[in-house]
Each structure stands twice: as structure tokens, then as C-alpha cells.
PDB file of C-alpha atoms in Angstrom:
ATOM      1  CA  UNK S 267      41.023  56.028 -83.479  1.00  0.00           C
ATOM      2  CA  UNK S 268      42.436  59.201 -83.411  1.00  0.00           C
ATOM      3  CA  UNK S 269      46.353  60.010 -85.302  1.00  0.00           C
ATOM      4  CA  UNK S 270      49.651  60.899 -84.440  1.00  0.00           C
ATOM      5  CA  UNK S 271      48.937  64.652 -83.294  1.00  0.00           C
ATOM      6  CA  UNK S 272      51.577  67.384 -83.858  1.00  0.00           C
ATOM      7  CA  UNK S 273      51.231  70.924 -82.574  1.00  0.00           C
ATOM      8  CA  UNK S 274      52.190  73.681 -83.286  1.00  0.00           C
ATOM      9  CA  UNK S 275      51.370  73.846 -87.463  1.00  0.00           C
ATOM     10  CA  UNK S 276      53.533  76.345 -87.879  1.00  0.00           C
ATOM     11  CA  UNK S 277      56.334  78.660 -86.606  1.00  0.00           C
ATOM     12  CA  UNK S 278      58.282  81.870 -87.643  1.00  0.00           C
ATOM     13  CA  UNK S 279      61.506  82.346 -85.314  1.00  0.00           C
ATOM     14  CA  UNK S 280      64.517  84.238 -86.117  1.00  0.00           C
ATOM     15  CA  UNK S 281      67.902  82.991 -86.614  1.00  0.00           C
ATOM     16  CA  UNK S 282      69.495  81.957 -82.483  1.00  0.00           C
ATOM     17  CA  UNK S 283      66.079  81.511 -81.041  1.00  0.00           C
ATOM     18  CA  UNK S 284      65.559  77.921 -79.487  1.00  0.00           C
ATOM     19  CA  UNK S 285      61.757  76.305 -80.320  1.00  0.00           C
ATOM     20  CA  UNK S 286      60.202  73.386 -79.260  1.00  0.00           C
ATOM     21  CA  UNK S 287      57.734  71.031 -81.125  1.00  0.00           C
ATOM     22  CA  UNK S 288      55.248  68.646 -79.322  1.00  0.00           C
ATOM     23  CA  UNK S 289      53.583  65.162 -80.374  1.00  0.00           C
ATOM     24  CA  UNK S 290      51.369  62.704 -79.150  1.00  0.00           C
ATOM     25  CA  UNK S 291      51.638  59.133 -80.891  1.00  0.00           C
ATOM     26  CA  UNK S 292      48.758  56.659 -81.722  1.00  0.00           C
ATOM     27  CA  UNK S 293      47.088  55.385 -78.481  1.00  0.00           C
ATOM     28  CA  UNK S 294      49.245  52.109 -77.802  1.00  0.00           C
ATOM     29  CA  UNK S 295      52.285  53.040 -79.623  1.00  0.00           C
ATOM     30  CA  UNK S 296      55.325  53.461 -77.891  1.00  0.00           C
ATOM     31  CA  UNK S 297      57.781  54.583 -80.251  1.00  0.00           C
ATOM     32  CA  UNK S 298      58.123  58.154 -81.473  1.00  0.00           C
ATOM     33  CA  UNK S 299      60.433  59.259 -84.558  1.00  0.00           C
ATOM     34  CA  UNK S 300      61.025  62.661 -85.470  1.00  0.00           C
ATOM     35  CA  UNK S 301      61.883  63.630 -89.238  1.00  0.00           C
ATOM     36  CA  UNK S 302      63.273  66.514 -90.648  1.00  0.00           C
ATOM     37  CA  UNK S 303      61.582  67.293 -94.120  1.00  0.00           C
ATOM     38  CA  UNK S 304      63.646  70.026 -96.090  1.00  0.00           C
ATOM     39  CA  UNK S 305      62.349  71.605 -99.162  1.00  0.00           C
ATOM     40  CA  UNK S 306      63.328  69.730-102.217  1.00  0.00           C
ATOM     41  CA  UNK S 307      65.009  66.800 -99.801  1.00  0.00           C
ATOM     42  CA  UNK S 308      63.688  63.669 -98.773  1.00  0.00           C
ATOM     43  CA  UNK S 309      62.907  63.117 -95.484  1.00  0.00           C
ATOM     44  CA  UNK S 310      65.809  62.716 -93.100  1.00  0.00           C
ATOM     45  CA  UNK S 311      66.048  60.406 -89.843  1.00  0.00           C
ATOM     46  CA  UNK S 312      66.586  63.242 -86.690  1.00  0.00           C
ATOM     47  CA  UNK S 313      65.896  60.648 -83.852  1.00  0.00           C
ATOM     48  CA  UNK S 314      63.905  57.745 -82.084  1.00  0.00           C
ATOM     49  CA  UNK S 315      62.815  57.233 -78.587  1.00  0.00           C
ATOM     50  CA  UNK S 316      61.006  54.196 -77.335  1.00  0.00           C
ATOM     51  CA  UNK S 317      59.920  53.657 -73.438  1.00  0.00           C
ATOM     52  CA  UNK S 318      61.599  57.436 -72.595  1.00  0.00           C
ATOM     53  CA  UNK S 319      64.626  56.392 -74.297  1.00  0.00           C
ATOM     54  CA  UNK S 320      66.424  57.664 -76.868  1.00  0.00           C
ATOM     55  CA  UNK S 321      67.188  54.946 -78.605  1.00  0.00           C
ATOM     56  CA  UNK S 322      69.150  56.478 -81.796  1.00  0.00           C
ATOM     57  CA  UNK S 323      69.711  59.753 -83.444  1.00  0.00           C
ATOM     58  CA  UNK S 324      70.487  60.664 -87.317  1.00  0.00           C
ATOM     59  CA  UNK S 325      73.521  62.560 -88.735  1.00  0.00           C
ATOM     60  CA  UNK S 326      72.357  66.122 -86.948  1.00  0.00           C
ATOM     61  CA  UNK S 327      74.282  67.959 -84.654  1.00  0.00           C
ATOM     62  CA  UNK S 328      73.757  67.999 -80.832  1.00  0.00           C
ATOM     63  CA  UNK S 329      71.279  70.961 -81.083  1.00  0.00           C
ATOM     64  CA  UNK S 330      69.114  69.101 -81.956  1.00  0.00           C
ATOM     65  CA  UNK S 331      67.917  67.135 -79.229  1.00  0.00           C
ATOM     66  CA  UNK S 332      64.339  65.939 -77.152  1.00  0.00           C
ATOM     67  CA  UNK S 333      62.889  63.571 -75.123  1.00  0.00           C
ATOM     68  CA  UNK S 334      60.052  61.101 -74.236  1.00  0.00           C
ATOM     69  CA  UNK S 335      57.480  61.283 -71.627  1.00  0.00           C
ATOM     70  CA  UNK S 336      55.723  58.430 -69.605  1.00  0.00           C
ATOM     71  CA  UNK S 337      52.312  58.916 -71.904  1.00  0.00           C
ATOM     72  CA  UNK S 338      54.896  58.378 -74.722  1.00  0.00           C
ATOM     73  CA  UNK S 339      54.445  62.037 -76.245  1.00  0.00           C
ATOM     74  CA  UNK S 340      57.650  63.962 -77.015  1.00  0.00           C
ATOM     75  CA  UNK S 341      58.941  66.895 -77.783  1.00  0.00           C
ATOM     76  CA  UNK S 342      61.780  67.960 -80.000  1.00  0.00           C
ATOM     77  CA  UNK S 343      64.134  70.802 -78.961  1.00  0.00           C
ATOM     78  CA  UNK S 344      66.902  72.596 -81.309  1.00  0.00           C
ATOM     79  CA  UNK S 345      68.784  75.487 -79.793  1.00  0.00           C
ATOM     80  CA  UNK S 346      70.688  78.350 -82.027  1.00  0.00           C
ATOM     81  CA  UNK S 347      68.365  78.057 -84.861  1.00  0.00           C
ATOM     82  CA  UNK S 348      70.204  78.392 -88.845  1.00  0.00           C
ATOM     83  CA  UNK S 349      68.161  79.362 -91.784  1.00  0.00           C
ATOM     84  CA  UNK S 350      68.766  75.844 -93.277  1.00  0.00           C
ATOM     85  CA  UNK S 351      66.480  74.418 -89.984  1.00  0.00           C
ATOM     86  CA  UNK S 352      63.777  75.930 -92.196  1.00  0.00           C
ATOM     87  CA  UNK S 353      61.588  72.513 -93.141  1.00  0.00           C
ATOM     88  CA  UNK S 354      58.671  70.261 -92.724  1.00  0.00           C
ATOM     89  CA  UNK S 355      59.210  68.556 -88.935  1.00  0.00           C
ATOM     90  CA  UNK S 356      57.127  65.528 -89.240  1.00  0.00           C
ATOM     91  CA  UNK S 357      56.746  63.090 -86.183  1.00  0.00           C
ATOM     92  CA  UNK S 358      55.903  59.237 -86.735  1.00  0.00           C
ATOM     93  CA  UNK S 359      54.933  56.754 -83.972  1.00  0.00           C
ATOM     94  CA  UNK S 360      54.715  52.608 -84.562  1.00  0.00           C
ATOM     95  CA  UNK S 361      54.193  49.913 -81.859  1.00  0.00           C
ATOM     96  CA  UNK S 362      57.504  48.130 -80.468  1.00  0.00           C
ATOM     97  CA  UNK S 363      58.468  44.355 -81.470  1.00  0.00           C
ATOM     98  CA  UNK S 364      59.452  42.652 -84.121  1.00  0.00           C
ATOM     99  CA  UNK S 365      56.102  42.279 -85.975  1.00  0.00           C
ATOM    100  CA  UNK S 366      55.227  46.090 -85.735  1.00  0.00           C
ATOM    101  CA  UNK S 367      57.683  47.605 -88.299  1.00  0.00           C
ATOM    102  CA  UNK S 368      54.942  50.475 -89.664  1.00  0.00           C
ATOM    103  CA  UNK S 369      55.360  54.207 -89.084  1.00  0.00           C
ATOM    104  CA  UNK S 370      52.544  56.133 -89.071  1.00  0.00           C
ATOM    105  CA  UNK S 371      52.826  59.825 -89.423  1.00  0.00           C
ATOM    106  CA  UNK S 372      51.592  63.012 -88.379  1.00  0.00           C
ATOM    107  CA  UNK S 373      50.555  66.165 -90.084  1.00  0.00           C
ATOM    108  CA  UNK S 374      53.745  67.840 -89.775  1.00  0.00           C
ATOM    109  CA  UNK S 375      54.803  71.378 -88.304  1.00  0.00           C
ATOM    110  CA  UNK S 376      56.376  74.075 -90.610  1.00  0.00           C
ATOM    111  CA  UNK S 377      58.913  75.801 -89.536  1.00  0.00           C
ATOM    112  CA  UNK S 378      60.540  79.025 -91.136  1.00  0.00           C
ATOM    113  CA  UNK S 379      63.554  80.543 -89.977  1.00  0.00           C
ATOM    114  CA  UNK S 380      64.313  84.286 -90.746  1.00  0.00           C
TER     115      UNK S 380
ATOM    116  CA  UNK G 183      74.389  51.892 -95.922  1.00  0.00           C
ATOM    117  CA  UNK G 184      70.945  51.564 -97.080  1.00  0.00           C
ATOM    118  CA  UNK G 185      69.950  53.653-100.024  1.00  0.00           C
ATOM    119  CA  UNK G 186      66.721  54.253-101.858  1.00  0.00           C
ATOM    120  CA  UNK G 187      66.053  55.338-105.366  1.00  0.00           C
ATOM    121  CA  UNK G 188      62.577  56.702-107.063  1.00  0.00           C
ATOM    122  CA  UNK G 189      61.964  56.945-110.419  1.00  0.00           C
ATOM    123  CA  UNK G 190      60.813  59.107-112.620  1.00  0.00           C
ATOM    124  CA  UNK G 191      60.963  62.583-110.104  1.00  0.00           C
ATOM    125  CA  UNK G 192      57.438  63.751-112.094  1.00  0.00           C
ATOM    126  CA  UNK G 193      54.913  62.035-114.092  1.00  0.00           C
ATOM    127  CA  UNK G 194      52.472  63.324-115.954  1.00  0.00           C
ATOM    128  CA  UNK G 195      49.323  60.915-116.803  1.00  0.00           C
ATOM    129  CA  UNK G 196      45.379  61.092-118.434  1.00  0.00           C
ATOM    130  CA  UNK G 197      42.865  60.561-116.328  1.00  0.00           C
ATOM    131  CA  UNK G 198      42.573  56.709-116.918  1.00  0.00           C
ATOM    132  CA  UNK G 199      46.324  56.193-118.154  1.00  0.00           C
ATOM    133  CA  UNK G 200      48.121  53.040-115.965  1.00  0.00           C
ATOM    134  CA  UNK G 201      51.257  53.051-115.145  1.00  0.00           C
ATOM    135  CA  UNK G 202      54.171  52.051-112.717  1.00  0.00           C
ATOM    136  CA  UNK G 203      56.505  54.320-110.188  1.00  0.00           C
ATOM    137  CA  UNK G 204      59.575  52.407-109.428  1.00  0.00           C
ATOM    138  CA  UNK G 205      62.074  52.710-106.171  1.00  0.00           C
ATOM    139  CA  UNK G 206      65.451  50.384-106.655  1.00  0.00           C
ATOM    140  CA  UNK G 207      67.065  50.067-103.116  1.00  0.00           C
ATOM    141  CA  UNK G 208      69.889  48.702-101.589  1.00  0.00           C
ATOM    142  CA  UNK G 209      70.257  47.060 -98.221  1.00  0.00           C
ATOM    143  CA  UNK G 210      72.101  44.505 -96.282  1.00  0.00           C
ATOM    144  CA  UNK G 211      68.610  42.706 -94.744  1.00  0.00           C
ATOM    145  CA  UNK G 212      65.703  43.575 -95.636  1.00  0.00           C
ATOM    146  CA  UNK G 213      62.427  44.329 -92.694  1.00  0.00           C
ATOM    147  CA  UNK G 214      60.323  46.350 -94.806  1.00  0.00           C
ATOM    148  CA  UNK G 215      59.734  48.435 -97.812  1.00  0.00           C
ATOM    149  CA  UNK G 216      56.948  50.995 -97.290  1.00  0.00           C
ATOM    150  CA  UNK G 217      54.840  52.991 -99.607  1.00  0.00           C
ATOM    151  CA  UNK G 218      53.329  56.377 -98.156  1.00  0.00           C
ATOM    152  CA  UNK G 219      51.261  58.960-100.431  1.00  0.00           C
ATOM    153  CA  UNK G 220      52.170  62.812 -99.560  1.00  0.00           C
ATOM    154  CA  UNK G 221      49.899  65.580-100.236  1.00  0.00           C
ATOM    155  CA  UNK G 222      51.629  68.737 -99.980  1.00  0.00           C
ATOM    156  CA  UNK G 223      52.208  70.134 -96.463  1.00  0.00           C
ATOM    157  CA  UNK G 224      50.918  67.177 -95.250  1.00  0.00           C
ATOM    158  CA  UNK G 225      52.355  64.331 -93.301  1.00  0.00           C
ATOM    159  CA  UNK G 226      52.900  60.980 -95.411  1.00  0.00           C
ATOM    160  CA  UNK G 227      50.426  58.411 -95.101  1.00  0.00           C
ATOM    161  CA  UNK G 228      50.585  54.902 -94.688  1.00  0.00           C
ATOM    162  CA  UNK G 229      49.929  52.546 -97.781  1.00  0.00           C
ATOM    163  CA  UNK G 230      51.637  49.477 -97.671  1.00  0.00           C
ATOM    164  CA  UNK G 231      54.452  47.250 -96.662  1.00  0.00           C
ATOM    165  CA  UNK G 232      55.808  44.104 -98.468  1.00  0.00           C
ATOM    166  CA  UNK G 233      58.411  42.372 -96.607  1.00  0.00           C
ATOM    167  CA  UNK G 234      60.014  40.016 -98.938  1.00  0.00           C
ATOM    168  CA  UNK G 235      60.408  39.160-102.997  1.00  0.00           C
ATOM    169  CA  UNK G 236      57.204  38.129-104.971  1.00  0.00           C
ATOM    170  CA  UNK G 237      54.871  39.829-102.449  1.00  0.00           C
ATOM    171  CA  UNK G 238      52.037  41.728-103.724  1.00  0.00           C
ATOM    172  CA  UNK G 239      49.481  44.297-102.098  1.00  0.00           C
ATOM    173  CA  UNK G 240      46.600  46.301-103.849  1.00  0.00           C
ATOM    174  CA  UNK G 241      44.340  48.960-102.033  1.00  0.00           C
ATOM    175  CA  UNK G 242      41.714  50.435-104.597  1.00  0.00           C
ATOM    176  CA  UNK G 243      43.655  51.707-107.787  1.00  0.00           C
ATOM    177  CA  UNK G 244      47.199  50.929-105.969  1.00  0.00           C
ATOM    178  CA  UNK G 245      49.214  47.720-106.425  1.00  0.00           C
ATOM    179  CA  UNK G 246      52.765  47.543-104.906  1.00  0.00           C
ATOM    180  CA  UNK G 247      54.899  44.482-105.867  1.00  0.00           C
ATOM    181  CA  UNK G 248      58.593  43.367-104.620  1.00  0.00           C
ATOM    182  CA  UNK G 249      61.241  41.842-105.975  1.00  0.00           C
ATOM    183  CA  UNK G 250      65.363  41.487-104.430  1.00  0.00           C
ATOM    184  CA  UNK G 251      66.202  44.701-105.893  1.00  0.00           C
ATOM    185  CA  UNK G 252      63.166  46.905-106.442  1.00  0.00           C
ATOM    186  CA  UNK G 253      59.568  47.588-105.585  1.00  0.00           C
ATOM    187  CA  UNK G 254      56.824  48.630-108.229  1.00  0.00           C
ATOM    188  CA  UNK G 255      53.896  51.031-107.419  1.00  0.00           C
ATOM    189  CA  UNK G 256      51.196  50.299-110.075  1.00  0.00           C
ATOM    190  CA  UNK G 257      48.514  52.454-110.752  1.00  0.00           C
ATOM    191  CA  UNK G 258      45.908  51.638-112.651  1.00  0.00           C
ATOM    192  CA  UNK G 259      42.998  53.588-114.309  1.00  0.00           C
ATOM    193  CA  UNK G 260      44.317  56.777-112.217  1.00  0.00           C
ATOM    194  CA  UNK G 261      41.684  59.649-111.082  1.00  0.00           C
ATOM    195  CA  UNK G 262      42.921  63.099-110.364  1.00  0.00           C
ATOM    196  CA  UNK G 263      41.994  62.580-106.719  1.00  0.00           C
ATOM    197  CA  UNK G 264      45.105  60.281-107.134  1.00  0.00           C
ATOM    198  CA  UNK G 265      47.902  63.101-107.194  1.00  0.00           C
ATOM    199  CA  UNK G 266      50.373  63.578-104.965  1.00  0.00           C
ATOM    200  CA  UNK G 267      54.261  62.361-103.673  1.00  0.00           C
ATOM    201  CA  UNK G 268      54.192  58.235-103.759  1.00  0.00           C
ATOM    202  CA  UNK G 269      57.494  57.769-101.263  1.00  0.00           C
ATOM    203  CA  UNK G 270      59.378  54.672-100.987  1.00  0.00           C
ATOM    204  CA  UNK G 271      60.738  53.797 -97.547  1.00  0.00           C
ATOM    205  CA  UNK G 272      62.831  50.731 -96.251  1.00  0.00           C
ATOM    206  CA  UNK G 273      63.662  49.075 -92.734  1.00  0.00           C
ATOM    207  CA  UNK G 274      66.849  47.067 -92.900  1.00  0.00           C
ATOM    208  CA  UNK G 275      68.128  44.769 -90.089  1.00  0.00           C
ATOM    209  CA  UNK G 276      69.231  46.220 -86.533  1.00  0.00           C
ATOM    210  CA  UNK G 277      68.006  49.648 -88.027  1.00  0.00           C
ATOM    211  CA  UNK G 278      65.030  50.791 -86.657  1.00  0.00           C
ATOM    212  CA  UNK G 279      64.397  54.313 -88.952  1.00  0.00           C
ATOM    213  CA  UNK G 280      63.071  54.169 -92.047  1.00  0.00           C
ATOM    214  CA  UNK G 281      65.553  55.176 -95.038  1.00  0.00           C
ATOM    215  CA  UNK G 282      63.237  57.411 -98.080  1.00  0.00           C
ATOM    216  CA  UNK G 283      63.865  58.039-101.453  1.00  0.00           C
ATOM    217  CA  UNK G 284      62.781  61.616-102.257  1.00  0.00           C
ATOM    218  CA  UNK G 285      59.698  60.420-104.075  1.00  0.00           C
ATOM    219  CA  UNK G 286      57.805  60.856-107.367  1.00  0.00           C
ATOM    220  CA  UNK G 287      55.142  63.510-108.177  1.00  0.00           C
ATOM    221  CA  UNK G 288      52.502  62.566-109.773  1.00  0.00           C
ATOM    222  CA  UNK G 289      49.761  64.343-111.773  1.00  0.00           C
ATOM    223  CA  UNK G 290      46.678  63.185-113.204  1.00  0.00           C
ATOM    224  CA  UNK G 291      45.038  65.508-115.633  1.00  0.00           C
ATOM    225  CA  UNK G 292      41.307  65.534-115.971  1.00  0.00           C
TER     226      UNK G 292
END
């Protein structure tokens, strides 16, 4: 059975650009969470979409945004890049309902802003 | 607000040495706590989950325990394939993400 995919690996953009990072969640699974992995931080909450939804969103600003298509893949979007968006973007995916409470994660996409 | 704490940040062990990571957390009800292995510039992956006090789990060399307050990650007769980041992660009530402590790095020298 084939893992939560994440493309690109990595990315070099300059400070203001806009980029956009793509996932594709365990066959079944219908909730996608994006994380925001920072060097020498633990991983932070960015948001969670379930059915095309976005369900809920961490303590980032509105920049920071994405959605959820009908295959259940996503992307994540954030707009005037800051050096301090520099970090490990890591995308997690877990079946909906109250017995399916495991994430399972993807290989991550590095990002570096100059 | 949930919160999640790892100790020790580092450890150091002999190829063969046991011992225990801990992660202390605090939460109003708990769903889960969730144990993930990290190797770096890699995406965490999945180890276990223990969903309330006294539960135990072992996978190979790995042993993860619960109790109200914190969760163990035992480790016993370690092999250097067995380095990395052990994270601890926790669900609470009407929260779906998952809260993380910022992990402990371990090393096991051949």
C-alpha cells in the first residue's frame, strides 16, 4: 500500500514569492493535515481539511492557506514568503471517525527561503 | 491547552545499553498519545498509540507504556540502526491535530 506522497522535495524561493506544495494521502483516508517543521522547533499544527473542508487551522497567519480536492489530495499555498517560512512542510493523512485517531506522515518538502 | 514535554533533548547509549525516553503531558481528555521515530529530513513515522493509563505496546526493541500523566518509551538492548528523533504526540477531546513535544535524539554508539 503505497504512503502519504508529497512533492516537490525541495524548494529555493526568494523572500515575496508565493509557492505551492502538493500531497496525496493514503488510499482511503480522507483527512489531510499539513505541519510546519522549523529547525530546532517541534512540529507545529498549520491546518486540517476533511471531505474538501477546512475543518481547522493553527496559530499562522492568513497567508497561509490551501485546500482539498475530491480525490482528497491538497495543496498548501502561502503568499509573501519571510525567511522564517524556511522549514520542513510535512503533510499527514488518517481515516475519519472516532476509532481512526492515527496520523500517518509523509516524507516532507524542504523549503528554504532566501 | 494541551502541552507536551520530552525528556532528556539527547541521549547518548552503548550498543546494548536499555533505557527509557519520557514525554509528561497535559490535557483536558485524553484520545491518544502517539509515538513516531524521525530520521533526519524525513517525515515521522508511525509507532504506536496507547489510549488510556496502564496500556502497554512493544514492536521489536520498543515498548511504550502510559500512565495519567506521562508515557514511557523503553528501549531495550538498542542497535545503532535504532537512532533517530522518538516524538511524543497527543489527541485531546474535540481537537482533532496532534500536539508534539520537540522530541529526544538518540544515539547508539557501536
Amino acid at each position: 500500500e503505497a504512503g502519504v506522497t508529497q512533492s516537490p522535495t525541495h524548494l529555493i524561493k526568494t523572500r515575496g514569492q508565493q509557492v505551492t506544495l502538493r500531497c496525496s494521502p493514503i488510499s482511503g483516508h480522507t483527512s489531510v493535515y499539513w505541519y510546519q517543521q522549523a529547525l530546532g522547533l517541534g512540529l507545529q499544527f498549520l491546518l486540517w481539511y476533511d471531505e474538501g473542508e477546512e475543518r481547522n487551522r493553527g496559530n499562522f497567519p492568513p497567508r497561509f492557506s490551501g485546500r482539498q480536492f475530491p480525490n482528497y489530495s491538497s495543496e498548501l499555498n502561502v503568499n509573501a514568503l519571510e525567511l522564517e517560512d524556511s522549514a520542513l512542510y510535512l503533510c499527514a493523512s488518517s481515516q475519519t471517525g472516532v476509532r481512526y485517531y492515527e496520523q500517518y506522515f509523509g516524507p516532507g518538502t524542504r523549503l528554504t527561503v532566501t | 491547552e494541551d502541552q507536551v514535554t520530552q525528556s532528556p533533548e539527547a541521549l547518548r547509549l552503548q550498543e546494548g545499553e536499555s533505557s527509557s525516553l519520557n514525554c509528561s503531558y497535559t490535557v483536558s481528555g485524553l484520545r491518544g498519545l502517539f509515538w513516531y521515530r524521525q530520521d533526519p529530513g524525513k517525515g515521522p513515522e508511525f509507532l504506536f498509540t496507547l489510549y488510556s493509563a496502564g496500556e502497554e505496546k512493544e514492536k521489536e526493541r520498543l515498548k511504550a507504556t502510559l500512565t495519567k500523566k506521562e508515557s514511557f518509551l523503553h528501549i531495550t538492548a538498542p542497535k545503532p540502526e535504532d537512532s533517530a528523533t522518538y516524538l511524543c504526540a497527543l489527541r485531546g477531546f474535540g481537537n482533532e491535530k496532534l500536539t508534539f513535544g520537540t522530541g529526544t535524539r538518540l544515539t547508539i554508539i557501536p
